[in-house]
Coordinates of C-alpha atoms in Angstrom, one line a residue:
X1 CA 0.0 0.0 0.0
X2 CA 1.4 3.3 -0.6
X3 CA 0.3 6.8 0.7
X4 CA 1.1 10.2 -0.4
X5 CA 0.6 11.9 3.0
X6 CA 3.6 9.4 4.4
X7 CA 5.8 9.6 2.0
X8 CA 6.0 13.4 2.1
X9 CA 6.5 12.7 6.1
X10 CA 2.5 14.5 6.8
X11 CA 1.4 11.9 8.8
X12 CA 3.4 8.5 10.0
X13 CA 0.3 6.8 12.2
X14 CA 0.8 4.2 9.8
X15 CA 4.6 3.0 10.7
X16 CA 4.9 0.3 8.7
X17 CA 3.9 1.8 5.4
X18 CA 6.1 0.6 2.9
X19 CA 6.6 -2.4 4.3
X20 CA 5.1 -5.6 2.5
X21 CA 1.8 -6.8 4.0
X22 CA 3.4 -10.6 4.5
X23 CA 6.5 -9.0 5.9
X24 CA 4.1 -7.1 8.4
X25 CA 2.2 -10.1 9.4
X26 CA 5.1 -12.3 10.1
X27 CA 7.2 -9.6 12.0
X28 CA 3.9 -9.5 14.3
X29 CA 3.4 -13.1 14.9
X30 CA 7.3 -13.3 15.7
X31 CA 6.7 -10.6 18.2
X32 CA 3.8 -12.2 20.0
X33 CA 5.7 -15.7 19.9
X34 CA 8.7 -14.5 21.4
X35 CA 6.6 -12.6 24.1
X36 CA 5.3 -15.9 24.9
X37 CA 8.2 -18.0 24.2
X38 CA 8.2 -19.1 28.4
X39 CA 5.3 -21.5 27.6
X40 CA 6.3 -24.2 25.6
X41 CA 2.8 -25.6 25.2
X42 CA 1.5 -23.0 23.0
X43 CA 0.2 -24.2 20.0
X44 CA 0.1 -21.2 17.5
X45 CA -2.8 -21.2 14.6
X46 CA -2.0 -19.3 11.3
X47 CA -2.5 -15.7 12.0
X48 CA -5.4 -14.2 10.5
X49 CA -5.0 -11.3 7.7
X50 CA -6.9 -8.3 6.8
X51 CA -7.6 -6.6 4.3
X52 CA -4.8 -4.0 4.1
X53 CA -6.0 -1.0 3.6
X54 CA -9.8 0.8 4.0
X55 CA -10.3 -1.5 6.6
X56 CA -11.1 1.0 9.2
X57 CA -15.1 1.4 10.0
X58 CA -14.3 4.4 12.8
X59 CA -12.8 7.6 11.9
X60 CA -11.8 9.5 13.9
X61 CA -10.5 13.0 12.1
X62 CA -9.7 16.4 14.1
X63 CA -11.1 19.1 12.2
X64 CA -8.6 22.2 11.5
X65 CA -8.7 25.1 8.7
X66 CA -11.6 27.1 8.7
X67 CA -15.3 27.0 8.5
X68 CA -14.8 28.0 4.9
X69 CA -12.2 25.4 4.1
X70 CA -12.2 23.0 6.9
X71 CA -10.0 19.9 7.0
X72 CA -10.5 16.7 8.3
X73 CA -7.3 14.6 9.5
X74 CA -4.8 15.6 12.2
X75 CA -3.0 18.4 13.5
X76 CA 0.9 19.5 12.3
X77 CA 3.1 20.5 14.9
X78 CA 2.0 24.0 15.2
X79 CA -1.3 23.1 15.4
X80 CA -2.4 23.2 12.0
X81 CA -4.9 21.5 10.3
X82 CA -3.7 18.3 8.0
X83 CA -6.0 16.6 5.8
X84 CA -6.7 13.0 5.3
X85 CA -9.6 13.0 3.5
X86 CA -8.3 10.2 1.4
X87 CA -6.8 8.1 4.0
X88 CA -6.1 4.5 2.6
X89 CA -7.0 2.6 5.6
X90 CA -10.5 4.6 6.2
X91 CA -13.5 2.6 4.7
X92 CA -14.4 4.0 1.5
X93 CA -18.0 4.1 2.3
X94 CA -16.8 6.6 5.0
X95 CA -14.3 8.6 2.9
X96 CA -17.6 9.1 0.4
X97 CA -18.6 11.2 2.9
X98 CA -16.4 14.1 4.0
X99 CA -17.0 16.1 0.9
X100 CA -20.7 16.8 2.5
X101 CA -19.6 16.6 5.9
X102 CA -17.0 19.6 5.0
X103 CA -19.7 21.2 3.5
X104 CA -22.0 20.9 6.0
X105 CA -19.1 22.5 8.6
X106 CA -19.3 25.8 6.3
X107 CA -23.4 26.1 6.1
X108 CA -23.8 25.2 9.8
X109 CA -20.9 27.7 10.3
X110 CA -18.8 25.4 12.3
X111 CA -15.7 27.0 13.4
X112 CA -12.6 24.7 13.4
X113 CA -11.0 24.8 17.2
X114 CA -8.0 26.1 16.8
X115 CA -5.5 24.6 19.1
X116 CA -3.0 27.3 19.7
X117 CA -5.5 30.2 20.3
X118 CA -7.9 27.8 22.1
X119 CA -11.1 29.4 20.1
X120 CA -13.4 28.1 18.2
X121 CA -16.2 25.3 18.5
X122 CA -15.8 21.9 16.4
X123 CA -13.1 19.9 17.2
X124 CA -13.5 16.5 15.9
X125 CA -16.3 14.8 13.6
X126 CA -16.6 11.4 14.2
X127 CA -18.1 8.6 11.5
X128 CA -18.7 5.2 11.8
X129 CA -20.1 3.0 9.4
X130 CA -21.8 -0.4 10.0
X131 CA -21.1 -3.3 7.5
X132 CA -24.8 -2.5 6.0
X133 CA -23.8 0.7 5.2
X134 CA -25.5 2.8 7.9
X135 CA -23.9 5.7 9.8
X136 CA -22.7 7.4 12.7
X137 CA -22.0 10.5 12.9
X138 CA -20.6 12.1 15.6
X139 CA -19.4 16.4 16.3
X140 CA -17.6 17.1 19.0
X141 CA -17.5 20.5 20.3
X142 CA -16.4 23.0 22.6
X143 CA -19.6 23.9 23.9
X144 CA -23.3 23.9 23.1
X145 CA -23.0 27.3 21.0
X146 CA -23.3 25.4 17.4
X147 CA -25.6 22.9 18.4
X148 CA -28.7 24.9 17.4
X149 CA -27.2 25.6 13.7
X150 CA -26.4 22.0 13.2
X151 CA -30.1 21.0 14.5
X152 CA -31.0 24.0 11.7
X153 CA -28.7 22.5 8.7
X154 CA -29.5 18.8 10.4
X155 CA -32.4 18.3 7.2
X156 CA -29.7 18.9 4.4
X157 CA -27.1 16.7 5.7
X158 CA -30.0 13.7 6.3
X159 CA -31.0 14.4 2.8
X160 CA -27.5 14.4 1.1
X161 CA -26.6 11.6 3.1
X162 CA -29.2 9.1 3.5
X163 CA -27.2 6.4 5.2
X164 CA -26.6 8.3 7.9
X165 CA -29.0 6.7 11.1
X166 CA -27.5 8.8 14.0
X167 CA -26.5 12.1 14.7
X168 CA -25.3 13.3 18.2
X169 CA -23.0 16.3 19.4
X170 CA -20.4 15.4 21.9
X171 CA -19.7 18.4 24.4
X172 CA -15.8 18.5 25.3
X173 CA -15.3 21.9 26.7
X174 CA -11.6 20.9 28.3
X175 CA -8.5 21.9 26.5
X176 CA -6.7 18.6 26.7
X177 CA -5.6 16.1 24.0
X178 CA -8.6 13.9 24.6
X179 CA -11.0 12.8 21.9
X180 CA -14.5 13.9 23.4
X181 CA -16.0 14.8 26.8
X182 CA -18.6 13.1 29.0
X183 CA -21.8 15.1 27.9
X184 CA -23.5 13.4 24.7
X185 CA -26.4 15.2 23.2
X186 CA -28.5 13.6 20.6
X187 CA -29.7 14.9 17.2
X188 CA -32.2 12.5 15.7
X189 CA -34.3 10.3 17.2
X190 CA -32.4 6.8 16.7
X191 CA -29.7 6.3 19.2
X192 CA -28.0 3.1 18.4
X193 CA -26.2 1.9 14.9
X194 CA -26.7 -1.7 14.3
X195 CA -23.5 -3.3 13.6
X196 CA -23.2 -6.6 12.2
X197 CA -20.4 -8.2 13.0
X198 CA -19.7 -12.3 13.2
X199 CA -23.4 -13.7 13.7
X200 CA -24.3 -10.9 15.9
X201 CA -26.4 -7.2 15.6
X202 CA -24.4 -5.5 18.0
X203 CA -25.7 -2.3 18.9
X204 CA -23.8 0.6 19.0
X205 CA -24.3 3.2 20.8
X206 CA -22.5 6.9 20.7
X207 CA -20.3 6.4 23.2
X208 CA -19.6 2.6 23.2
X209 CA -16.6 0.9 22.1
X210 CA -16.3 -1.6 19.3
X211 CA -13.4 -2.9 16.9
X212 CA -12.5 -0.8 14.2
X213 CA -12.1 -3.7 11.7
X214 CA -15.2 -5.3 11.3
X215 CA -13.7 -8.0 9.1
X216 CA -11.0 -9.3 11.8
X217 CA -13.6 -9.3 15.0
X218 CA -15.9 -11.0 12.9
X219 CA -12.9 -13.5 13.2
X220 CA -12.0 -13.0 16.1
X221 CA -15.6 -13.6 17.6
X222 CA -15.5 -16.8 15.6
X223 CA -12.5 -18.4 17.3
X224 CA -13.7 -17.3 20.6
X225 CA -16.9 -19.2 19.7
X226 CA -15.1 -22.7 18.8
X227 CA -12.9 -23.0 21.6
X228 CA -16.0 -22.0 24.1
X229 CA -18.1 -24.4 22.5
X230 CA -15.3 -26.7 22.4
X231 CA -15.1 -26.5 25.9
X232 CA -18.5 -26.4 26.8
X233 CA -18.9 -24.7 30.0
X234 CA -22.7 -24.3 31.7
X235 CA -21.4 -21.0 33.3
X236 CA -19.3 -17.7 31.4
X237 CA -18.0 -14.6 32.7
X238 CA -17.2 -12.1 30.4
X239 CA -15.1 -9.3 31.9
X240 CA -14.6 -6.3 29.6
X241 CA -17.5 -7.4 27.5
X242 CA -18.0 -3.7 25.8
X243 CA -21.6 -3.8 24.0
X244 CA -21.3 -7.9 24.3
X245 CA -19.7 -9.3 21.2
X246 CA -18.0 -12.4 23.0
X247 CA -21.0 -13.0 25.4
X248 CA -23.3 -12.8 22.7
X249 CA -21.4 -15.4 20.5
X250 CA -20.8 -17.4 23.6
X251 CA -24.7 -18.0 24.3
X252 CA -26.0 -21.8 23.9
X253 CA -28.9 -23.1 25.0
X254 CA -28.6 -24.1 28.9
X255 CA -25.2 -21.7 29.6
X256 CA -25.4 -19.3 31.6
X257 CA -23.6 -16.0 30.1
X258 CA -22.5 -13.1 32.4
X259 CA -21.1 -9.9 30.8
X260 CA -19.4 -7.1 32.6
X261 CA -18.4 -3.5 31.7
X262 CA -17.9 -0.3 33.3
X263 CA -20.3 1.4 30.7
X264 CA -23.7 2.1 31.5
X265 CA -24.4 2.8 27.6
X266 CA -22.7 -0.5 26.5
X267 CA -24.1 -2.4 28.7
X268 CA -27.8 -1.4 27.6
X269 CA -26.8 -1.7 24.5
X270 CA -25.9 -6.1 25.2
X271 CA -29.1 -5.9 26.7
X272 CA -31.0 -4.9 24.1
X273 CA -28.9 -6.5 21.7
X274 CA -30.1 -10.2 23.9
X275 CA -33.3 -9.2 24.0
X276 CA -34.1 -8.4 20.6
X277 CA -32.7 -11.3 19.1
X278 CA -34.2 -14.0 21.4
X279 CA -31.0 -15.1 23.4
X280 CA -32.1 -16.8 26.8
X281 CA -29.4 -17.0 29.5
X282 CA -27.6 -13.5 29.3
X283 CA -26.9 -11.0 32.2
X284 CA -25.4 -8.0 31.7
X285 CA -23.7 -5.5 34.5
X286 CA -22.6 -2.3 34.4
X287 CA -19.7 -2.5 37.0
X288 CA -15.7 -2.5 37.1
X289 CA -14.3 -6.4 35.8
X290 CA -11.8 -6.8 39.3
X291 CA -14.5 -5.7 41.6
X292 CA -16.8 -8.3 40.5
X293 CA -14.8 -11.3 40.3
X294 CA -13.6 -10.4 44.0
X295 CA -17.4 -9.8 45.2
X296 CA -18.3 -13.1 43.9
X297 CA -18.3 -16.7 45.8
X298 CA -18.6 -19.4 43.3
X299 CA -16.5 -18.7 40.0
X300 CA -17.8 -19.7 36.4
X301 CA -15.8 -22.9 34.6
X302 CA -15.4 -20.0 31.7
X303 CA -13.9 -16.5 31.8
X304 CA -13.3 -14.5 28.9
X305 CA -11.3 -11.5 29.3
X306 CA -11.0 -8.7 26.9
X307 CA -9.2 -5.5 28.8
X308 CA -8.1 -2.5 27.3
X309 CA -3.6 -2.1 26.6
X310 CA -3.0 -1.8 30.5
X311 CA -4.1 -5.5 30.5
X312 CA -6.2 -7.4 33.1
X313 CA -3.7 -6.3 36.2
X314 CA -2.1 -8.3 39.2
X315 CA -4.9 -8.2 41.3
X316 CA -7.7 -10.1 38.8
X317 CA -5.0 -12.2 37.3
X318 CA -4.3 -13.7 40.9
X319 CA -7.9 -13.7 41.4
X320 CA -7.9 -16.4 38.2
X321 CA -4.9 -18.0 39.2
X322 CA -6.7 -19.0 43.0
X323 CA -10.3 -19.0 41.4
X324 CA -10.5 -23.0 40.4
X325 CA -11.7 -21.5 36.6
X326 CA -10.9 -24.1 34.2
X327 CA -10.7 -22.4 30.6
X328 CA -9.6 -18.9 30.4
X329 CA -10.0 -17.0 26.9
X330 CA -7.8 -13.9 26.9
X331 CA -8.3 -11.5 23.7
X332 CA -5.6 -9.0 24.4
X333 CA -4.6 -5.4 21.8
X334 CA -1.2 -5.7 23.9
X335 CA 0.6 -8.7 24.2
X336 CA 3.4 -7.1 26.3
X337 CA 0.7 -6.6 28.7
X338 CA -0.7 -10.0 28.0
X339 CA 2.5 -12.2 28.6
X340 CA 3.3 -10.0 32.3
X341 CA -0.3 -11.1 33.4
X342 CA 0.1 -15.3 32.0
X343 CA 3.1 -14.7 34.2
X344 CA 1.0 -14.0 37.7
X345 CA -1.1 -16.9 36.2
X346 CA 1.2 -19.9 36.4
X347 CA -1.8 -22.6 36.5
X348 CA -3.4 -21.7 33.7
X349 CA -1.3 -23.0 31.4
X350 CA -2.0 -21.3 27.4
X351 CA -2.6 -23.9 25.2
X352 CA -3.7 -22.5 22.2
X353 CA -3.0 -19.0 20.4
X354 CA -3.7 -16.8 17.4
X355 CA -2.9 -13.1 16.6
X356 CA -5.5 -11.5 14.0
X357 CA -4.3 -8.6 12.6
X358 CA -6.8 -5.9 13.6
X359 CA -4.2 -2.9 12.9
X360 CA -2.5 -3.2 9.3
X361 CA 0.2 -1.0 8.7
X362 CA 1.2 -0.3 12.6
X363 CA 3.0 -2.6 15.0
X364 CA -0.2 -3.4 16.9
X365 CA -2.2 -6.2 17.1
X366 CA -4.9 -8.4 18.7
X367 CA -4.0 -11.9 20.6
X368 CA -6.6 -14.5 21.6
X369 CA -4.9 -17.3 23.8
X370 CA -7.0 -19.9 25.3
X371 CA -5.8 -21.1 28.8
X372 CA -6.6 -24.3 31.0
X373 CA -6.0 -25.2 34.2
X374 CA -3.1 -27.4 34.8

């Protein structure tokens, strides 16, 4: 794959540009099998490609320039503007849309923030698309002062872009390098984007988390299912569930699934996502992963755990280690991370392992191990 922006040394979020797709792929499975080289009964599937390049369903682009000519991409150095507008890892059904989404910016007269001078109003736009071709769309501003012109121009922009099933402003008044604030105010009247990924509708809503690459945790959901299935627990915990992707693919009849997540919104979403398509056996809390294992006084024979980069920490991973859990599935975007907290977990011994390649053209990557109890 090859990108102008790179090349002229604009923007290097993709650092391995240039590199041959095979040569990126094996580089990454080296790196997770020498991470996890202290566990000699590791069996390693064939890593799992992806497409390598528009790939990426969520884009997340600073806006910079002006109202009159706006940018969407990243900020320089100085603070200036950049545009990506034809990014080769964004989804093209998303780059289709930023000519009317930079249009929309000047007739809603959206002023760019401008990071040196802290002024102005729009700071990021937001777009997801589902693999059906629906939308998210997503402004993030300083404050509420623009919201009434984009409810105004709102019409237009459902009109020119018909896909589009949710609008919502995201109000980050903080001058910080953070992507959007805790107040989410929304624009139409649906609030969730269904997203089909593996055999599931997940539903997403604004402020939930979900892979970026459709096509790889379609994949990854998959494997997660076979080795579950495989080992056939009556009782799952999954910690870190997000808006439910493993639970949901880990429902049978007669298991009992528990999902858990710090998000109220996610876990509303799981919910709904159970309810609506007829999944008996499903519970869904909103509460913090460690806290809940510790609280509880039988454990599950299954846990999946899912955490973000910082990893599952020393304090659940010794809660495994004690728990009696038989079958541990550990999805992990960090395998530095991942191997430190196998290592506080010297009973559960990894027996299987795959890395999908969620993140083409950067070092990162997602690891599924499956661990049983010795």
């Amino acid at each position: 794959m090859k990108c102008a922006a790179f090349d002229a040394g604009i923007c290097r979020s993709c650092a391995l540009m240039g590199t041959t797709y095979a040569e990126q792929l094996a580089g990454k499975q080296r790196h997770c099998e020498t991470l996890l080289a202290g566990h000699p009964s590791l069996e390693w599937l064939p890593p799992v490609a992806s497409p390598e390049e528009g790939f990426r369903t969520k884009a997340k682009m600073v806006v910079g320039g002006t109202a009159d000519d706006p940018t969407l991409g990243i900020l320089d150095d100085e603070g200036r503007g950049v545009d990506l507008s034809e990014c080769g890892v964004i989804a093209p059904g998303i780059l289709a849309t930023f000519p009317t989404l930079t249009a929309f910016i000047g007739h809603a007269r959206l002023t760019p923030y401008d990071v040196p001078s802290r002024r102005g109003e729009l700071k990021h736009i937001i777009v997801t698309e589902a693999p059906d071709g629906g939308l998210m769309v997503r402004f993030v501003l300083r404050s509420e002062e623009a919201v009434p012109r984009i409810r105004k121009h709102l019409p237009a922009l459902l009109d020119a872009l018909p896909r589009i099933a949710v609008v919502s402003a995201n109000i980050h008044p903080e001058h910080k390098a953070t992507l959007e604030g805790d107040r989410e105010l929304h624009l139409t009247e649906r609030e969730t984007l269904p997203m089909r990924i593996g055999d599931v509708d997940l539903l997403l809503r604004t402020r939930s988390f979900v892979q970026t690459n459709t096509t790889i945790a379609s994949a990854l959901y998959r494997q997660a299912r076979e080795w579950i299935d495989a080992a056939d627990p009556r009782t799952v915990w999954d910690l870190y569930c997000g808006v439910g992707g493993f639970a949901l693919h880990a429902a049978a009849p007669g298991r009992e699934v528990t999902g858990i997540e710090t998000s109220a919104d996610a876990i509303e979403s799981a919910r709904t996502t159970a309810r609506q398509q007829g999944l008996e056996g499903l519970r869904f809390e909103a509460t913090d992963a460690t806290a809940f294992a510790l609280a509880q006084t039988e454990a599950p024979d299954l846990v999946i755990v899912n955490p973000p980069r910082r990893g599952i920490g020393r304090e659940l991973a010794g809660w495994l280690e004690r728990s009696g859990v038989r079958t541990v599935l550990y999805s992990s975007c960090n395998a530095v991370t991942l191997a430190k907290d196998l290592e506080a977990m010297p009973s559960l011994a990894p027996v299987r392992g795959r890395v999908l390649d969620m993140f083409p053209q950067t070092k990162h990557y997602e690891a599924i191990v499956l661990l049983e109890r010795r």
